Coordinates of C-alpha atoms in Angstrom, one line a residue:
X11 CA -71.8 23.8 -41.9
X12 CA -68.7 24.1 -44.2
X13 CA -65.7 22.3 -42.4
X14 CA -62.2 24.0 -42.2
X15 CA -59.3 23.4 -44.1
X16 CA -56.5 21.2 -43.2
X17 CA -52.8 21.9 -44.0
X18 CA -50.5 19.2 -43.8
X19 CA -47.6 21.6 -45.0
X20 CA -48.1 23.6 -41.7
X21 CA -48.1 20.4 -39.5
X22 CA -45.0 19.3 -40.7
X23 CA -43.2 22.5 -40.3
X24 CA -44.7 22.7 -36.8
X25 CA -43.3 19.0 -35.8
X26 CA -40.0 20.0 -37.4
X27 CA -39.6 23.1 -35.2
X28 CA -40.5 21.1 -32.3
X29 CA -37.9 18.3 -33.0
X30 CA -34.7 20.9 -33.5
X31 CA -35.8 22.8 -30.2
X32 CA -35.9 19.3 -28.3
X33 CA -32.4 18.0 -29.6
X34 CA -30.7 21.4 -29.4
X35 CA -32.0 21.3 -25.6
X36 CA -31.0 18.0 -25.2
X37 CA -27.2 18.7 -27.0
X38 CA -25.6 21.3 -24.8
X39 CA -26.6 19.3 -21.0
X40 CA -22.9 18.0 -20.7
X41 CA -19.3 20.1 -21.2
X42 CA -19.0 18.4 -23.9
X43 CA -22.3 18.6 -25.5
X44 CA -22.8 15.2 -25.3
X45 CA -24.8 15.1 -22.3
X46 CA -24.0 11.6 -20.9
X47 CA -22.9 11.0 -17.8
X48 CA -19.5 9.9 -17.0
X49 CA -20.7 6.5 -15.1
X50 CA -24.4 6.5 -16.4
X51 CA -24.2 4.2 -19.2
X52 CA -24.6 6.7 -21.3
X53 CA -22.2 7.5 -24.5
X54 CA -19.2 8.7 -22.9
X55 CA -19.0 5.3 -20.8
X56 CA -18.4 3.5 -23.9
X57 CA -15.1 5.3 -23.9
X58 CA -12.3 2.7 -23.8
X59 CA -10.5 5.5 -21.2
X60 CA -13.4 5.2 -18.8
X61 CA -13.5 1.5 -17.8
X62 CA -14.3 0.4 -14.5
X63 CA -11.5 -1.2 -12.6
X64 CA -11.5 -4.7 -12.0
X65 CA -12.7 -4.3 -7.6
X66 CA -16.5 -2.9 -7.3
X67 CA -16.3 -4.0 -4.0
X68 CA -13.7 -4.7 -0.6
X69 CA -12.6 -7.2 1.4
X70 CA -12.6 -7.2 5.0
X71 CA -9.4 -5.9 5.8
X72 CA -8.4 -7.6 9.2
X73 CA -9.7 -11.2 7.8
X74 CA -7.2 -10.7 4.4
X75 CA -3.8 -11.9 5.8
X76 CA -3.2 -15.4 7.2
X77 CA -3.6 -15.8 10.9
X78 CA 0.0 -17.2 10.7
X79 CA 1.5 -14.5 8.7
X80 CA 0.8 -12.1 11.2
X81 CA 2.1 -14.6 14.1
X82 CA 5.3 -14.1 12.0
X83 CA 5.7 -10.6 11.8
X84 CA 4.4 -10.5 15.5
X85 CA 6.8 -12.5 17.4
X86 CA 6.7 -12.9 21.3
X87 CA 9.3 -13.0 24.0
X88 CA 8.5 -16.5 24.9
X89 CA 6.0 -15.8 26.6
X90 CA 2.6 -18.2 25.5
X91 CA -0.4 -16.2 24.4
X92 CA -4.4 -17.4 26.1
X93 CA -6.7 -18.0 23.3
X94 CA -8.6 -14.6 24.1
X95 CA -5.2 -13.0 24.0
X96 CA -4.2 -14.6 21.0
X97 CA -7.7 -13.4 19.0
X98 CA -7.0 -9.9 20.2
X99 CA -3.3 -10.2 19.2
X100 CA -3.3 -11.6 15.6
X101 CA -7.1 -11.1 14.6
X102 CA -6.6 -6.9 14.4
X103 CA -8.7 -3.9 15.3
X104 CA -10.4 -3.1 12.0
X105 CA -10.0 0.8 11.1
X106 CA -13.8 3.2 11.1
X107 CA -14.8 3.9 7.5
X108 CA -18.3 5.2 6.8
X109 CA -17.5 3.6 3.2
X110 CA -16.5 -0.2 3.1
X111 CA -16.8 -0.4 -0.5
X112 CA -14.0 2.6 -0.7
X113 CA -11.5 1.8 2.4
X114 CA -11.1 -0.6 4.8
X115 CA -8.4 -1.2 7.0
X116 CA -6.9 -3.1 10.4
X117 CA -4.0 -2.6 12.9
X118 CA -2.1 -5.2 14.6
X119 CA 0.6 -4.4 17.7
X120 CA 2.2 -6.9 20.1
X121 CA 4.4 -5.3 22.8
X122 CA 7.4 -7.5 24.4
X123 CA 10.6 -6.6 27.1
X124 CA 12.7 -6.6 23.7
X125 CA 10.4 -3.4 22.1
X126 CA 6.8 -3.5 20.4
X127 CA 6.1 -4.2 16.7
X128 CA 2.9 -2.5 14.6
X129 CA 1.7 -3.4 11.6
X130 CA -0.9 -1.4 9.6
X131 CA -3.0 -2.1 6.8
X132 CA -5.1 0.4 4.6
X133 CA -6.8 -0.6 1.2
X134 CA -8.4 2.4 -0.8
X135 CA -10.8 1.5 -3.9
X136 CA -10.5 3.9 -6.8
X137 CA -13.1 5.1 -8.6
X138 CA -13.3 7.9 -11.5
X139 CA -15.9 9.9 -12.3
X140 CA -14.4 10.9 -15.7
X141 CA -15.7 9.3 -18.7
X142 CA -12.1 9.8 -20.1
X143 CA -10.1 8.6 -17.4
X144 CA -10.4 5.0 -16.6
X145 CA -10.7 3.8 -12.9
X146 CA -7.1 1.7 -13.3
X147 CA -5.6 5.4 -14.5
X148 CA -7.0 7.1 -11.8
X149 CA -5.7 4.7 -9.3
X150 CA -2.4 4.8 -11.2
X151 CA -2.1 8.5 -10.8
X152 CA -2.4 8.7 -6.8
X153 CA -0.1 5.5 -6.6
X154 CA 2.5 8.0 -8.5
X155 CA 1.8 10.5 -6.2
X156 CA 2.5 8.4 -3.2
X157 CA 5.9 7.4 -4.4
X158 CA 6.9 10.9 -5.4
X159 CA 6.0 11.8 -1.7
X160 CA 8.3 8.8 -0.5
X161 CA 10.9 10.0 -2.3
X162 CA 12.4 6.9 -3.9
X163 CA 15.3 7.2 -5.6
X164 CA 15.4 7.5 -9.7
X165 CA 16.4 4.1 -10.8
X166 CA 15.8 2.1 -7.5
X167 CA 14.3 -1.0 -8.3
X168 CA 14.2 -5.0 -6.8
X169 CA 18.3 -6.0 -6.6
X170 CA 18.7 -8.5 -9.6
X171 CA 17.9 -12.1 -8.4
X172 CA 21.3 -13.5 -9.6
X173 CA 23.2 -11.0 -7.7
X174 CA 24.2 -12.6 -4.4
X175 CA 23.0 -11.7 -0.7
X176 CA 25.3 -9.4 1.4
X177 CA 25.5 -12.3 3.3
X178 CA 27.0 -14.7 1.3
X179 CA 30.1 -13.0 0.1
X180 CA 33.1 -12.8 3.0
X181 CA 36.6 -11.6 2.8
X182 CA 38.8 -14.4 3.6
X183 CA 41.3 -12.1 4.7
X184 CA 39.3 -10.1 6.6
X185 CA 39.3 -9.9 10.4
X186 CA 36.3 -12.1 12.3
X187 CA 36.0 -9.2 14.7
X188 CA 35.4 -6.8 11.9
X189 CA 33.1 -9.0 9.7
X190 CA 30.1 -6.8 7.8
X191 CA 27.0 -8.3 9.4
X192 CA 23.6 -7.5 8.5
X193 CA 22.3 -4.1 8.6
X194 CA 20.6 -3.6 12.3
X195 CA 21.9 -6.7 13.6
X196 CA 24.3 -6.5 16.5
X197 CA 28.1 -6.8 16.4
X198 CA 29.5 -9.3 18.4
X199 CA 32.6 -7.0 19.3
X200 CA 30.4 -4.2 19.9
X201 CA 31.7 -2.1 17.4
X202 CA 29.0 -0.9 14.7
X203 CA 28.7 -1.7 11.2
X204 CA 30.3 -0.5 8.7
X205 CA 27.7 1.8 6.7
X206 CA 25.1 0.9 9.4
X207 CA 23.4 4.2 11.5
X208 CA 24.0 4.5 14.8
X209 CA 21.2 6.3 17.2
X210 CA 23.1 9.4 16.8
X211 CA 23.6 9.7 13.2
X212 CA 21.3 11.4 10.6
X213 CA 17.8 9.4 10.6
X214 CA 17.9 10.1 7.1
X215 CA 20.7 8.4 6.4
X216 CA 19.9 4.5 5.0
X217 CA 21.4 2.0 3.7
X218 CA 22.6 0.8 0.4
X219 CA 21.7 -2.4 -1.7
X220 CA 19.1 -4.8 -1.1
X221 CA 17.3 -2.6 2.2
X222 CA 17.6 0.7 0.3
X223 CA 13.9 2.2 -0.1
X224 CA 13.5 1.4 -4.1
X225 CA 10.9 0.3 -6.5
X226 CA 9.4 -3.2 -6.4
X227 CA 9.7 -5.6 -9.3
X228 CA 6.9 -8.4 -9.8
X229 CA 4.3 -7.2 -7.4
X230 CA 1.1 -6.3 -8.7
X231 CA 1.1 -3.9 -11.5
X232 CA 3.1 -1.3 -9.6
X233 CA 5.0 -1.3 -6.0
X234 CA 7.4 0.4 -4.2
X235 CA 9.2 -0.2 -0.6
X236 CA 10.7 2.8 2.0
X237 CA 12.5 2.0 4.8
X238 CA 13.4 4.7 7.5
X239 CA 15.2 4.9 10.4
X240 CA 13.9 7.6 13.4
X241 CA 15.5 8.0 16.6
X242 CA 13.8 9.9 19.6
X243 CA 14.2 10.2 23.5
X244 CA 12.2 7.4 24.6
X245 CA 14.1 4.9 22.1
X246 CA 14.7 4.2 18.3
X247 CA 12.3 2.6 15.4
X248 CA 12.6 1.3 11.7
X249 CA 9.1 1.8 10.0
X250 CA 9.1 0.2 6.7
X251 CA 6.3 0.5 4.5
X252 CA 5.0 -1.0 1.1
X253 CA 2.6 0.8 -1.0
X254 CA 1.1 -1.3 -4.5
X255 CA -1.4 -0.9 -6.5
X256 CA -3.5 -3.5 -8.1
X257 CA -5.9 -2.3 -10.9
X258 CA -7.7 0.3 -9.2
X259 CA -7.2 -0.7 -5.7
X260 CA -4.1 0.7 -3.6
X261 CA -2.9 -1.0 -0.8
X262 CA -0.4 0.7 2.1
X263 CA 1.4 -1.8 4.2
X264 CA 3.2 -0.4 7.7
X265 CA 5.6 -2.5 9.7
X266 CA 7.1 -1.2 12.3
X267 CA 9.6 -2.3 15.5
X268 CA 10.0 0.0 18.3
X269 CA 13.3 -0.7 20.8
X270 CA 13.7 1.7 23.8
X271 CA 17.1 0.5 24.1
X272 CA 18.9 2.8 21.1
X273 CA 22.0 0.5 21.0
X274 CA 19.7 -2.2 19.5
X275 CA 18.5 -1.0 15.9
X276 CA 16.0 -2.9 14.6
X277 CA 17.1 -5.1 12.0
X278 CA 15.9 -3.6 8.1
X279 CA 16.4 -6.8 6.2
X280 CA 14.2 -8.5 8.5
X281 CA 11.5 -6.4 8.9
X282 CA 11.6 -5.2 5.0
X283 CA 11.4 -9.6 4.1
X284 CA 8.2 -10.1 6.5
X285 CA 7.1 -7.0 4.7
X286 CA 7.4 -7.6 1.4
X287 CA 6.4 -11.4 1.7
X288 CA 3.2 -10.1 3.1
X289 CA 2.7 -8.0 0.5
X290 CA 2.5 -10.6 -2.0
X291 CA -0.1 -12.7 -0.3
X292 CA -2.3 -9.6 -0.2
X293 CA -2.3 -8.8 -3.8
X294 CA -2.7 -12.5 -4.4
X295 CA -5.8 -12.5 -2.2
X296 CA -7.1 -9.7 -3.5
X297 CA -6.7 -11.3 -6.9
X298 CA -8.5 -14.6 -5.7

């Protein structure tokens, strides 16, 4: 029997067709056309924009700062702590998450007959899902967020380290009975600081200088401080938080003292210095 034909001219043209209708499927899967996903590997990841941060991962949150910082910022009335007491005390209640890779964090309080203290700690991992946004960018842009909210003033950064303490510049002239002493701290004539709020002024109203709420210098790649004052019926309390960010990993610090007697304020320098020292070993951990 005769054989048929074969055509290679029609094959080809049939393998051609077949090839554009694949790659104009293929072309139009992503907004962009380019199909890739954002954090697949694909094309758009090799967008400088769209790095990964530097944390994949979290450390347990209650386990981050030294047992003997949090002694510190935890101080008793004289009282000695049992060994049970002392774990429960200074080793934290960690915080439920249903993530541990994306936020952990841990609460400390120790109450005393002179008030109780509180100290919170929440670390949030960034990720972005953009293949034109980078993780560190993302992170950057809620950071911004949370300082807006806080309200820090334009311009308010660290107080220059060659500027002198309030404490170390005196009046010679002035009167001992009158004598500025640090904000919060008690006046030995019983008359209140100059500047310094009383239980019945404005909450809102804080200081100036080195314990206004400002931006931090020198801590990770971007840090701020607030510091407020709120006074209520069953007593007076300074929270003072610290809020930095680290590549893509932000970090909220709380410190708080609680006084039910609203003639004693709780003293800002001190609680913002325990603070802020903390700070830095956390974002030196978390670079370790």
């Amino acid at each position: 029997m005769p054989r048929k034909s074969f055509v290679p001219g029609a094959a080809l043209v049939a393998a051609a067709a077949l090839a554009v209708g694949l790659t104009g499927c293929t072309g139009g899967s992503g907004p962009d056309g380019s199909g890739a996903d954002a954090k697949g590997g694909g094309a758009a990841s090799s967008n400088p924009g769209g790095e990964p941060g530097r944390y994949q991962t979290l450390p347990e949150a209650c386990g981050l700062p030294s047992r003997s910082a949090i002694r510190s910022m935890l101080p008793g009335d004289g009282q000695p702590l049992s060994s049970a007491e002392a774990d429960k005390v200074y080793g934290g209640q960690a915080d439920i998450t249903y993530d541990t890779d994306r936020r952990v964090g841990c609460r400390w309080t120790r109450e005393t007959t002179a008030g109780t203290r509180h100290i919170g700690l929440d670390i949030q991992r960034v990720v972005s899902y953009d293949g034109a946004v980078s993780d560190d960018d993302k992170a950057q842009g809620i950071y911004d967020k949370k300082e807006l909210a806080a309200q820090i003033p334009s311009g308010a950064g660290s107080p220059s380290p060659t500027a002198s303490p309030p404490s170390a510049s005196k009046d010679k002239g002035k009167d001992k009975g009158t004598e500025a002493v640090p904000n919060g701290a008690s006046n030995p004539k019983g008359k209140a600081p100059s500047g310094s709020p009383s239980p019945s002024s404005d909450p809102s109203t804080e200081p100036s200088g080195s314990t206004a709420p400002r931006v931090l210098d020198g801590l990770a790649d971007a840090a701020f401080l607030n510091d407020k004052l709120v006074t209520a019926d069953s007593g007076v309390h300074r929270d003072v938080t610290v809020v930095f960010r680290t590549s893509n990993v932000i970090v909220t610090l709380t410190y708080d003292q609680w006084s039910t007697d609203k003639t004693m304020l709780p003293d800002s320098q001190e609680l913002q210095d325990k603070a802020r020292s903390l700070a830095g070993d956390l974002a030196d951990n978390l670079g370790e």
